[in-house]
Coordinates of C-alpha atoms in Angstrom, one line a residue:
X1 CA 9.7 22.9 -17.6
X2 CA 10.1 25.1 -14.7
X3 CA 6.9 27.0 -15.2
X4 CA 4.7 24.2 -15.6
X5 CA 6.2 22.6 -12.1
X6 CA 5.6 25.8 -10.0
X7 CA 2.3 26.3 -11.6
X8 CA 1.3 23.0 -10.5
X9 CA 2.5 23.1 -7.3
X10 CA 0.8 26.6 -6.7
X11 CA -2.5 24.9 -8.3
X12 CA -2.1 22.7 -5.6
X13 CA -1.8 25.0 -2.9
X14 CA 2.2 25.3 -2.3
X15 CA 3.7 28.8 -2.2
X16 CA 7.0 30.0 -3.0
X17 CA 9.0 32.1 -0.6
X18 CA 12.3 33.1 -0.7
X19 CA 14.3 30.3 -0.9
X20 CA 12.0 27.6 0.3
X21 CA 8.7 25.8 -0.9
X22 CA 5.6 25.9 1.7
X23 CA 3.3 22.6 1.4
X24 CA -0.7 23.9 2.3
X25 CA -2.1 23.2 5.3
X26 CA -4.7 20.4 5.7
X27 CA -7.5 20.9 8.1
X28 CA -9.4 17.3 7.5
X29 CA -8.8 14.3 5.3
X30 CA -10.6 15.7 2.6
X31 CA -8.4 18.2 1.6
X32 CA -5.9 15.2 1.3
X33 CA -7.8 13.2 -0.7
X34 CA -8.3 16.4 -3.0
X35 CA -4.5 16.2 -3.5
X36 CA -4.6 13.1 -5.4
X37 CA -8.2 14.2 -7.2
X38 CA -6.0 15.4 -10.1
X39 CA -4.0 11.9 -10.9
X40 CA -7.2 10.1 -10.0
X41 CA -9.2 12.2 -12.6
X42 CA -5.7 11.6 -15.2
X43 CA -6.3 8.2 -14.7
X44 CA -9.7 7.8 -15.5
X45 CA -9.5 10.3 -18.3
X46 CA -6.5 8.1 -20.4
X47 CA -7.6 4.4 -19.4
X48 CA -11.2 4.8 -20.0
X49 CA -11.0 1.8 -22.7
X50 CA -9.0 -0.1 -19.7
X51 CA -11.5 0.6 -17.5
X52 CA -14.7 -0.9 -19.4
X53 CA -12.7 -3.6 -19.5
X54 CA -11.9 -4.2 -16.1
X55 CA -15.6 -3.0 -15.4
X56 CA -16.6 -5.6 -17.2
X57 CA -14.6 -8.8 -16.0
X58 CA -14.1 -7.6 -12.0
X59 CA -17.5 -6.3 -11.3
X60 CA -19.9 -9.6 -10.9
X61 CA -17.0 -10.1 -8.1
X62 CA -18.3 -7.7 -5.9
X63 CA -20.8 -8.6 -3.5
X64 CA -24.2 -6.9 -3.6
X65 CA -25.6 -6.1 0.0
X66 CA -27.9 -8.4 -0.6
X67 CA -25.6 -11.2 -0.7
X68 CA -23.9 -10.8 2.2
X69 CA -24.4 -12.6 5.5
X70 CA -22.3 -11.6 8.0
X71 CA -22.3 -15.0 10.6
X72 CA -21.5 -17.0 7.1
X73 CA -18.5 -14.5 6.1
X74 CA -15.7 -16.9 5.6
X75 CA -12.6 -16.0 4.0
X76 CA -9.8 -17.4 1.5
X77 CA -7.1 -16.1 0.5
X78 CA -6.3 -16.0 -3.1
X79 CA -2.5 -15.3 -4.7
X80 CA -2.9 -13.3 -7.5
X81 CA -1.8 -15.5 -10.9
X82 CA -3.9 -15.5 -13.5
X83 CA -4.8 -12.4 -15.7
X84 CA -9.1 -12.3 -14.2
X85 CA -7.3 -11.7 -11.0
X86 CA -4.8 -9.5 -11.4
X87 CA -8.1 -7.5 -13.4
X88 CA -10.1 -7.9 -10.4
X89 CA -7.2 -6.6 -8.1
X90 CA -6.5 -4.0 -9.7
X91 CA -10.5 -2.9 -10.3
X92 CA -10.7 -3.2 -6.7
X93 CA -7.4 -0.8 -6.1
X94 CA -9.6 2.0 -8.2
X95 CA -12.0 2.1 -4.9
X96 CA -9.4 3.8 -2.8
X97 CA -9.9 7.8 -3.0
X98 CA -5.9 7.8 -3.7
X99 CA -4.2 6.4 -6.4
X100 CA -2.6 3.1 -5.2
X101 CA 1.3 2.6 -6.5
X102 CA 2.0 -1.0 -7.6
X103 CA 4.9 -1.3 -5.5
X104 CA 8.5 -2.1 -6.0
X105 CA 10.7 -5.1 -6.8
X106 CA 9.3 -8.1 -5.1
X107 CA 5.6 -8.2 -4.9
X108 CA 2.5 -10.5 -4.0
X109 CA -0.6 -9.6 -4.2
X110 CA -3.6 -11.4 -2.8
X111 CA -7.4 -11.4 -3.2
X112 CA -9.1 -12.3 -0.3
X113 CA -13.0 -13.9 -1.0
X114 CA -15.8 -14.6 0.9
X115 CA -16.4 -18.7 0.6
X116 CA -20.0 -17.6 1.5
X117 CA -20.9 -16.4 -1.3
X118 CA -17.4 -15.9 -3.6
X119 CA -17.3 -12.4 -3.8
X120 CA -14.3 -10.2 -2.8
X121 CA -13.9 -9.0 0.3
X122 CA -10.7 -7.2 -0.3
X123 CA -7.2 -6.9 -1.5
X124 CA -3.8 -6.9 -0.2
X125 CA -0.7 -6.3 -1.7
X126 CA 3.3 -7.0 -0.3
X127 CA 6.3 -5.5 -2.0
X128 CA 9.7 -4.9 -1.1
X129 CA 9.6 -1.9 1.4
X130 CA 11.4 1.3 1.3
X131 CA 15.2 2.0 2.4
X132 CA 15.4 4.9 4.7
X133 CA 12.6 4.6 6.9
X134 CA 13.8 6.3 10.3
X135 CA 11.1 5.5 12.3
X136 CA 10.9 1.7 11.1
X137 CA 15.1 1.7 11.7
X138 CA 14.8 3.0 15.0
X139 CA 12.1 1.0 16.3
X140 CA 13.9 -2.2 15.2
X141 CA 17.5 -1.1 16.0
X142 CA 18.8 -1.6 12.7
X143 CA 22.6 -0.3 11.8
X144 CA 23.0 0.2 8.3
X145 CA 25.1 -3.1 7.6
X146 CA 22.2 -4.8 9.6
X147 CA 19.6 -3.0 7.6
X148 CA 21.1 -4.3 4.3
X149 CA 21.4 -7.7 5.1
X150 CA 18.2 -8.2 6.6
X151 CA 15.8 -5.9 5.4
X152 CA 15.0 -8.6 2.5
X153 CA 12.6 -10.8 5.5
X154 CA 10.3 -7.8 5.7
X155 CA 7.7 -6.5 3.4
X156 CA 5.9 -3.7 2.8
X157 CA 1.7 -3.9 2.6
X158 CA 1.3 -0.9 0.1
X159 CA -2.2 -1.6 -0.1
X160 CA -4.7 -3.3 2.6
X161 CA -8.2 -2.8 3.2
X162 CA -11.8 -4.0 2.5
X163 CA -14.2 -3.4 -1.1
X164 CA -17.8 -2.6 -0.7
X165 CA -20.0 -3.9 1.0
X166 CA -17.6 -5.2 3.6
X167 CA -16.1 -2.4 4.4
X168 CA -19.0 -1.3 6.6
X169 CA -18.1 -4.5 8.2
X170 CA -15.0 -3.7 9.1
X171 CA -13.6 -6.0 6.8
X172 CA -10.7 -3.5 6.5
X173 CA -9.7 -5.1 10.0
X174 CA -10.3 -9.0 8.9
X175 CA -7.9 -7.9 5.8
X176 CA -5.2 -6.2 8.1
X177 CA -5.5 -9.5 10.7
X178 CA -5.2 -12.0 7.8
X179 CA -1.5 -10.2 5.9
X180 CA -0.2 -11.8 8.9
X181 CA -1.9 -15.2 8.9
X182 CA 0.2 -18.6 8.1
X183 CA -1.4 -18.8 4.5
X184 CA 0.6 -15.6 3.5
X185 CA 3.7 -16.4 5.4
X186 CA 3.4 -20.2 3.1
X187 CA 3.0 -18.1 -0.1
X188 CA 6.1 -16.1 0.5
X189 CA 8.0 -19.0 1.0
X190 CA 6.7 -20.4 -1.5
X191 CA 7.4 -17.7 -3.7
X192 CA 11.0 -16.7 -2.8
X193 CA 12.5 -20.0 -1.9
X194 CA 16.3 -20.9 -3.2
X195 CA 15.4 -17.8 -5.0
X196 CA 18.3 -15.2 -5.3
X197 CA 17.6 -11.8 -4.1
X198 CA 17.5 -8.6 -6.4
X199 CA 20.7 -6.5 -5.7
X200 CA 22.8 -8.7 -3.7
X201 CA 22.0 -12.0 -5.5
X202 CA 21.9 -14.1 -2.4
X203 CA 20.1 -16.8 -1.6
X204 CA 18.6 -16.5 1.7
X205 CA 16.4 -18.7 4.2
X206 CA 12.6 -17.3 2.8
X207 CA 11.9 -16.2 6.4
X208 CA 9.0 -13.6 6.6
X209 CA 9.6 -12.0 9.9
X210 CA 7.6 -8.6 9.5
X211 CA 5.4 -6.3 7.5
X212 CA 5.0 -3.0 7.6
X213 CA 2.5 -0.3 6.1
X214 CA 2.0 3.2 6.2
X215 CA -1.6 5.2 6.4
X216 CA -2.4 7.1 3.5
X217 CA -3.8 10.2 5.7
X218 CA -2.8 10.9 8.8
X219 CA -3.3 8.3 11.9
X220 CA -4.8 5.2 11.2
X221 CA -8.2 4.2 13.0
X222 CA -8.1 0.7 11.5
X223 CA -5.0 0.0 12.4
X224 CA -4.5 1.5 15.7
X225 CA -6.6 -0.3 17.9
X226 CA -6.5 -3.5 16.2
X227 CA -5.9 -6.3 19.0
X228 CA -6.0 -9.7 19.4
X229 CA -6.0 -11.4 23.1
X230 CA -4.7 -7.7 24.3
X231 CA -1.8 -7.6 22.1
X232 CA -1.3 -5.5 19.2
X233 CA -1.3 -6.9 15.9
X234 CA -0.1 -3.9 13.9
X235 CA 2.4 -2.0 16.2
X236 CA 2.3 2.4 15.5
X237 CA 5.7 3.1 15.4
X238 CA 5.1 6.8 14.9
X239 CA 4.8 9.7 11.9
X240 CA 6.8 10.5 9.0
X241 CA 8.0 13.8 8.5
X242 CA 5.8 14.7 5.2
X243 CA 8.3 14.4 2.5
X244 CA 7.8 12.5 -0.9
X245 CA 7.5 13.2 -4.6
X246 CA 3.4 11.9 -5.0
X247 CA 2.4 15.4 -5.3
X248 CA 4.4 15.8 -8.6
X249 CA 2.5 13.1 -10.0
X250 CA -0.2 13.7 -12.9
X251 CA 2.0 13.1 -15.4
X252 CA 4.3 15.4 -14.2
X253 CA 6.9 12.6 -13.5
X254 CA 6.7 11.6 -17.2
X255 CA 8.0 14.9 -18.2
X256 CA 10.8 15.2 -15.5
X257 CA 12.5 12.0 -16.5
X258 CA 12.1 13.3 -20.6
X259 CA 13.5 16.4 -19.6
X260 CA 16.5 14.8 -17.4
X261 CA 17.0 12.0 -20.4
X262 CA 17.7 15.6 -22.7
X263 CA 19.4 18.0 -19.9
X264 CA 21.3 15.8 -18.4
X265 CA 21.6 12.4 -20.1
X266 CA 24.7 10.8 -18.1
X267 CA 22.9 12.0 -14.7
X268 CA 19.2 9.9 -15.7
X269 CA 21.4 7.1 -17.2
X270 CA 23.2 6.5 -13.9
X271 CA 19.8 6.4 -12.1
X272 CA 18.9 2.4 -12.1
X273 CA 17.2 0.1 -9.9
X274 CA 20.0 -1.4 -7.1
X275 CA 21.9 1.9 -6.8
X276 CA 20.7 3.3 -4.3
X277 CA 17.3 4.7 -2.5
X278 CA 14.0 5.2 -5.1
X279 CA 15.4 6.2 -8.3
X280 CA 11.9 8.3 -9.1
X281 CA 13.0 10.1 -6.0
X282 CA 16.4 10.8 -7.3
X283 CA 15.7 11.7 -10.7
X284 CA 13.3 14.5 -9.4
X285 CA 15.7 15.8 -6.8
X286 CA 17.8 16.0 -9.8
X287 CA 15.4 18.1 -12.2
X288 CA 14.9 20.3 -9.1
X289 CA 18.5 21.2 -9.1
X290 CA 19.2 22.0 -12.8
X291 CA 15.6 23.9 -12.7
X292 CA 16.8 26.0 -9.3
X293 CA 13.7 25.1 -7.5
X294 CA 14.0 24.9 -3.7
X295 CA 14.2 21.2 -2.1
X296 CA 11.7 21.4 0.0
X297 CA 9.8 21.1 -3.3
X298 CA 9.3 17.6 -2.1
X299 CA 8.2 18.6 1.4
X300 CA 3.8 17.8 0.9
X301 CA 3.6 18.5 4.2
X302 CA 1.3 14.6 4.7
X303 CA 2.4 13.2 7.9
X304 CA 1.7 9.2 7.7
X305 CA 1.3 6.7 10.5
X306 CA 3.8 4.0 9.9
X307 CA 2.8 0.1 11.6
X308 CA 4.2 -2.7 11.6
X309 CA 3.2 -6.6 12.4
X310 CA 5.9 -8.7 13.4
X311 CA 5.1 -12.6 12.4
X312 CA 7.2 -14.1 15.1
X313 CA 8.3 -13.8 19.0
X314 CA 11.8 -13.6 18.4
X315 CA 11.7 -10.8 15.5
X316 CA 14.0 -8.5 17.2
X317 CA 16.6 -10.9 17.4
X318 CA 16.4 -12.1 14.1
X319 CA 15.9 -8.8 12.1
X320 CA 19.7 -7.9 14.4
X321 CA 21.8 -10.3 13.9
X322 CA 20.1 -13.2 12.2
X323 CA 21.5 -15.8 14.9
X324 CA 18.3 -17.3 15.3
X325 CA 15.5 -19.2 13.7
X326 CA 12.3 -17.6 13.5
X327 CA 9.7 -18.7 16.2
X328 CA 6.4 -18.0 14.1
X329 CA 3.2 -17.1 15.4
X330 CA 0.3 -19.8 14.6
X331 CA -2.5 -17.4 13.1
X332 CA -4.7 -19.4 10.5
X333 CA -7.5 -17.6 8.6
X334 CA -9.5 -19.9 10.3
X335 CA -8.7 -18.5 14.0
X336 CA -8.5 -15.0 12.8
X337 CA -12.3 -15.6 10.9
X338 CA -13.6 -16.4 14.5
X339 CA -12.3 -13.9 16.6
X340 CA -12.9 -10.9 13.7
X341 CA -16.9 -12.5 13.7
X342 CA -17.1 -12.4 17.3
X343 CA -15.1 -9.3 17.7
X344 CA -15.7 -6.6 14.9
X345 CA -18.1 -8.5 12.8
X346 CA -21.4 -9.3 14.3
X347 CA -21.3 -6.8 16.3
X348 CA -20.8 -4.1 13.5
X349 CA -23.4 -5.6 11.5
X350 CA -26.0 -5.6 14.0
X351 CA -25.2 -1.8 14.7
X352 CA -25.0 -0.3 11.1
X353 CA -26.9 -2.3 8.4
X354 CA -25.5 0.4 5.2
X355 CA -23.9 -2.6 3.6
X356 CA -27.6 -4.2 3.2
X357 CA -27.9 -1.1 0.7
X358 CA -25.2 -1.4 -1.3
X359 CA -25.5 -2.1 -5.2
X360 CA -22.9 -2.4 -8.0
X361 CA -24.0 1.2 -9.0
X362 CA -22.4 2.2 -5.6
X363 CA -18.9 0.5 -7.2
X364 CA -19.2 1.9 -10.2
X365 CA -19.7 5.6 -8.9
X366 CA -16.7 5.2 -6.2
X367 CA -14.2 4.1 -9.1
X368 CA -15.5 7.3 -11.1
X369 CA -16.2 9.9 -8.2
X370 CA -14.8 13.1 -10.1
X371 CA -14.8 14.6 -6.1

């Protein structure tokens, strides 16, 4: 076991020294995305019959260039609940160049369609967000005790952004400006109310107060300059410091938690959902231990831009000590459709006309691209 996780780590660039584990450097976002190429290519490679079928049921979906007109873009908001679209959300999470986790504990995900012409325009997905985020803890002034009672009003938008053709539009934006629109805010209450939590099985007021996300390479260009009426929708709240575990993906895990289960059996049985911080996470650190591989294993060496978008005036407040009742923001699709057009939209289109060109072959090569 420990051969084949140094081999892959060196395959990937990492080199050992002395007591410590060096991630490579990365000059451009390219040689990020070739960081996930191998679980991307995994994928592909062992759900080839899955894919056909998704192929087949998500692809009339997307819109050809052809069919989009850009002063007619009109979105809705979908909840995902029926099994064509959770296939079509999931098809459309195969178009990002990095594989696309499907979150942890609570989740929503949404489709969001152009009325126009009722073809996707892109995804967005909410699940419960991580523990120990420093940055996010800081910026909010969380104590722990705070953290634990509180943290259940925010979520965590582990996948946002735009399908073809749209994302020449922009759309990326229009799907970043609508996660904090009334219609999702209504669909987590919705969702979660009278509804006991996870862990601490309470029952709590279904207040979504904030979201958070963090870029998959580097700073963020959707994100950061995304403003409405000279205020900052999405909020950078700074880097992380490069650690994580995706790099011993491709089927790595898989044999890590086999070899844990065997090793050390009352260690991986103790490892379960509620005690404590990402049990993947802990199992690993675990298998690094008994296999006297250096910590810093886990170091990849990715520095992400963390945002976040707070849904109300009073967040601060509320997220601190919970005294008082949210004072929402009033964002409907509708308002966010018009000032996107006028903003991002027509402007964009009328600049770069690439999504004219766009075809379902286009689709169909992105999901496959081998580079």
């Amino acid at each position: 076991m420990r051969k084949r996780l140094v081999s892959d780590l060196e395959d990937q660039g990492f080199t050992f020294a002395a007591d410590q584990v060096i991630p490579p450097t990365y000059t451009d976002k390219s040689c990020i995305r070739n960081m996930y190429l191998a679980e991307r290519q995994r994928f592909i490679a062992e759900k080839e019959q899955l894919l056909h079928r998704l192929e087949r049921r998500a692809l009339p979906y997307f819109a050809k260039g052809s069919e989009v007109t850009p002063a007619s873009v009109h979105p809705r908001i979908e909840l995902v609940k029926s099994r064509l679209q959770s296939d079509i959300f999931r098809y459309a999470c195969l178009l990002w160049s990095i594989p696309v986790s499907s979150g942890y504990g609570r989740r929503m995900r949404f489709l969001i369609f152009d009325e126009a012409n009722e073809k996707l325009i892109g995804v967005l997905g909410l699940a419960d967000p991580v523990y120990c985020l420093a940055v996010r803890d800081s910026w909010i002034g969380w104590g722990n005790d705070d953290k634990r009672r509180r943290l259940w009003h925010v979520m965590d938008a582990y996948v946002l952004g735009a399908v073809l053709p749209y994302n020449f539009l922009l759309g990326g934006k229009l799907v970043a400006m609508l996660a904090t629109s009334n219609e999702v805010r209504e669909c987590f209450v919705d969702r979660y109310e009278g509804r006991p939590s996870g862990i601490l099985k309470l029952v709590r007021d279904p207040h979504l107060v904030l979201l958070t996300t963090t870029s998959a390479m580097g700073r963020s260009s959707m994100l950061n300059r995304l403003k409405r009426n000279g205020e900052p929708i999405w909020a950078s709240l700074g880097m992380t410091l490069g650690w994580g575990h995706f790099h011993l993906g491709n089927g790595q895990f898989e044999a890590i938690a086999d070899f844990m289960r065997q090793e050390s059996p009352e260690v991986f049985s103790s490892y379960k959902y509620g005690g404590g911080p990402s049990w993947k996470l802990r199992v690993i650190r675990s298998c690094l231990r008994e296999l006297e591989i250096p910590a810093t294993a886990l170091q990849h060496g990715i520095k992400r831009e963390v945002f976040a978008a707070p849904l109300c005036t009073n967040w601060k407040g509320f997220l601190r000590e919970g005294k008082e009742s949210p004072e929402f923001f009033d964002r409907s699709v509708g308002d966010l459709m018009s000032f996107f057009r006028e903003r991002w939209l027509l402007p964009r289109a009328h600049r770069d006309s690439r999504y004219k060109d766009v075809v379902h072959r286009d689709i169909l090569r992105q999901v496959r691209a081998k580079t």
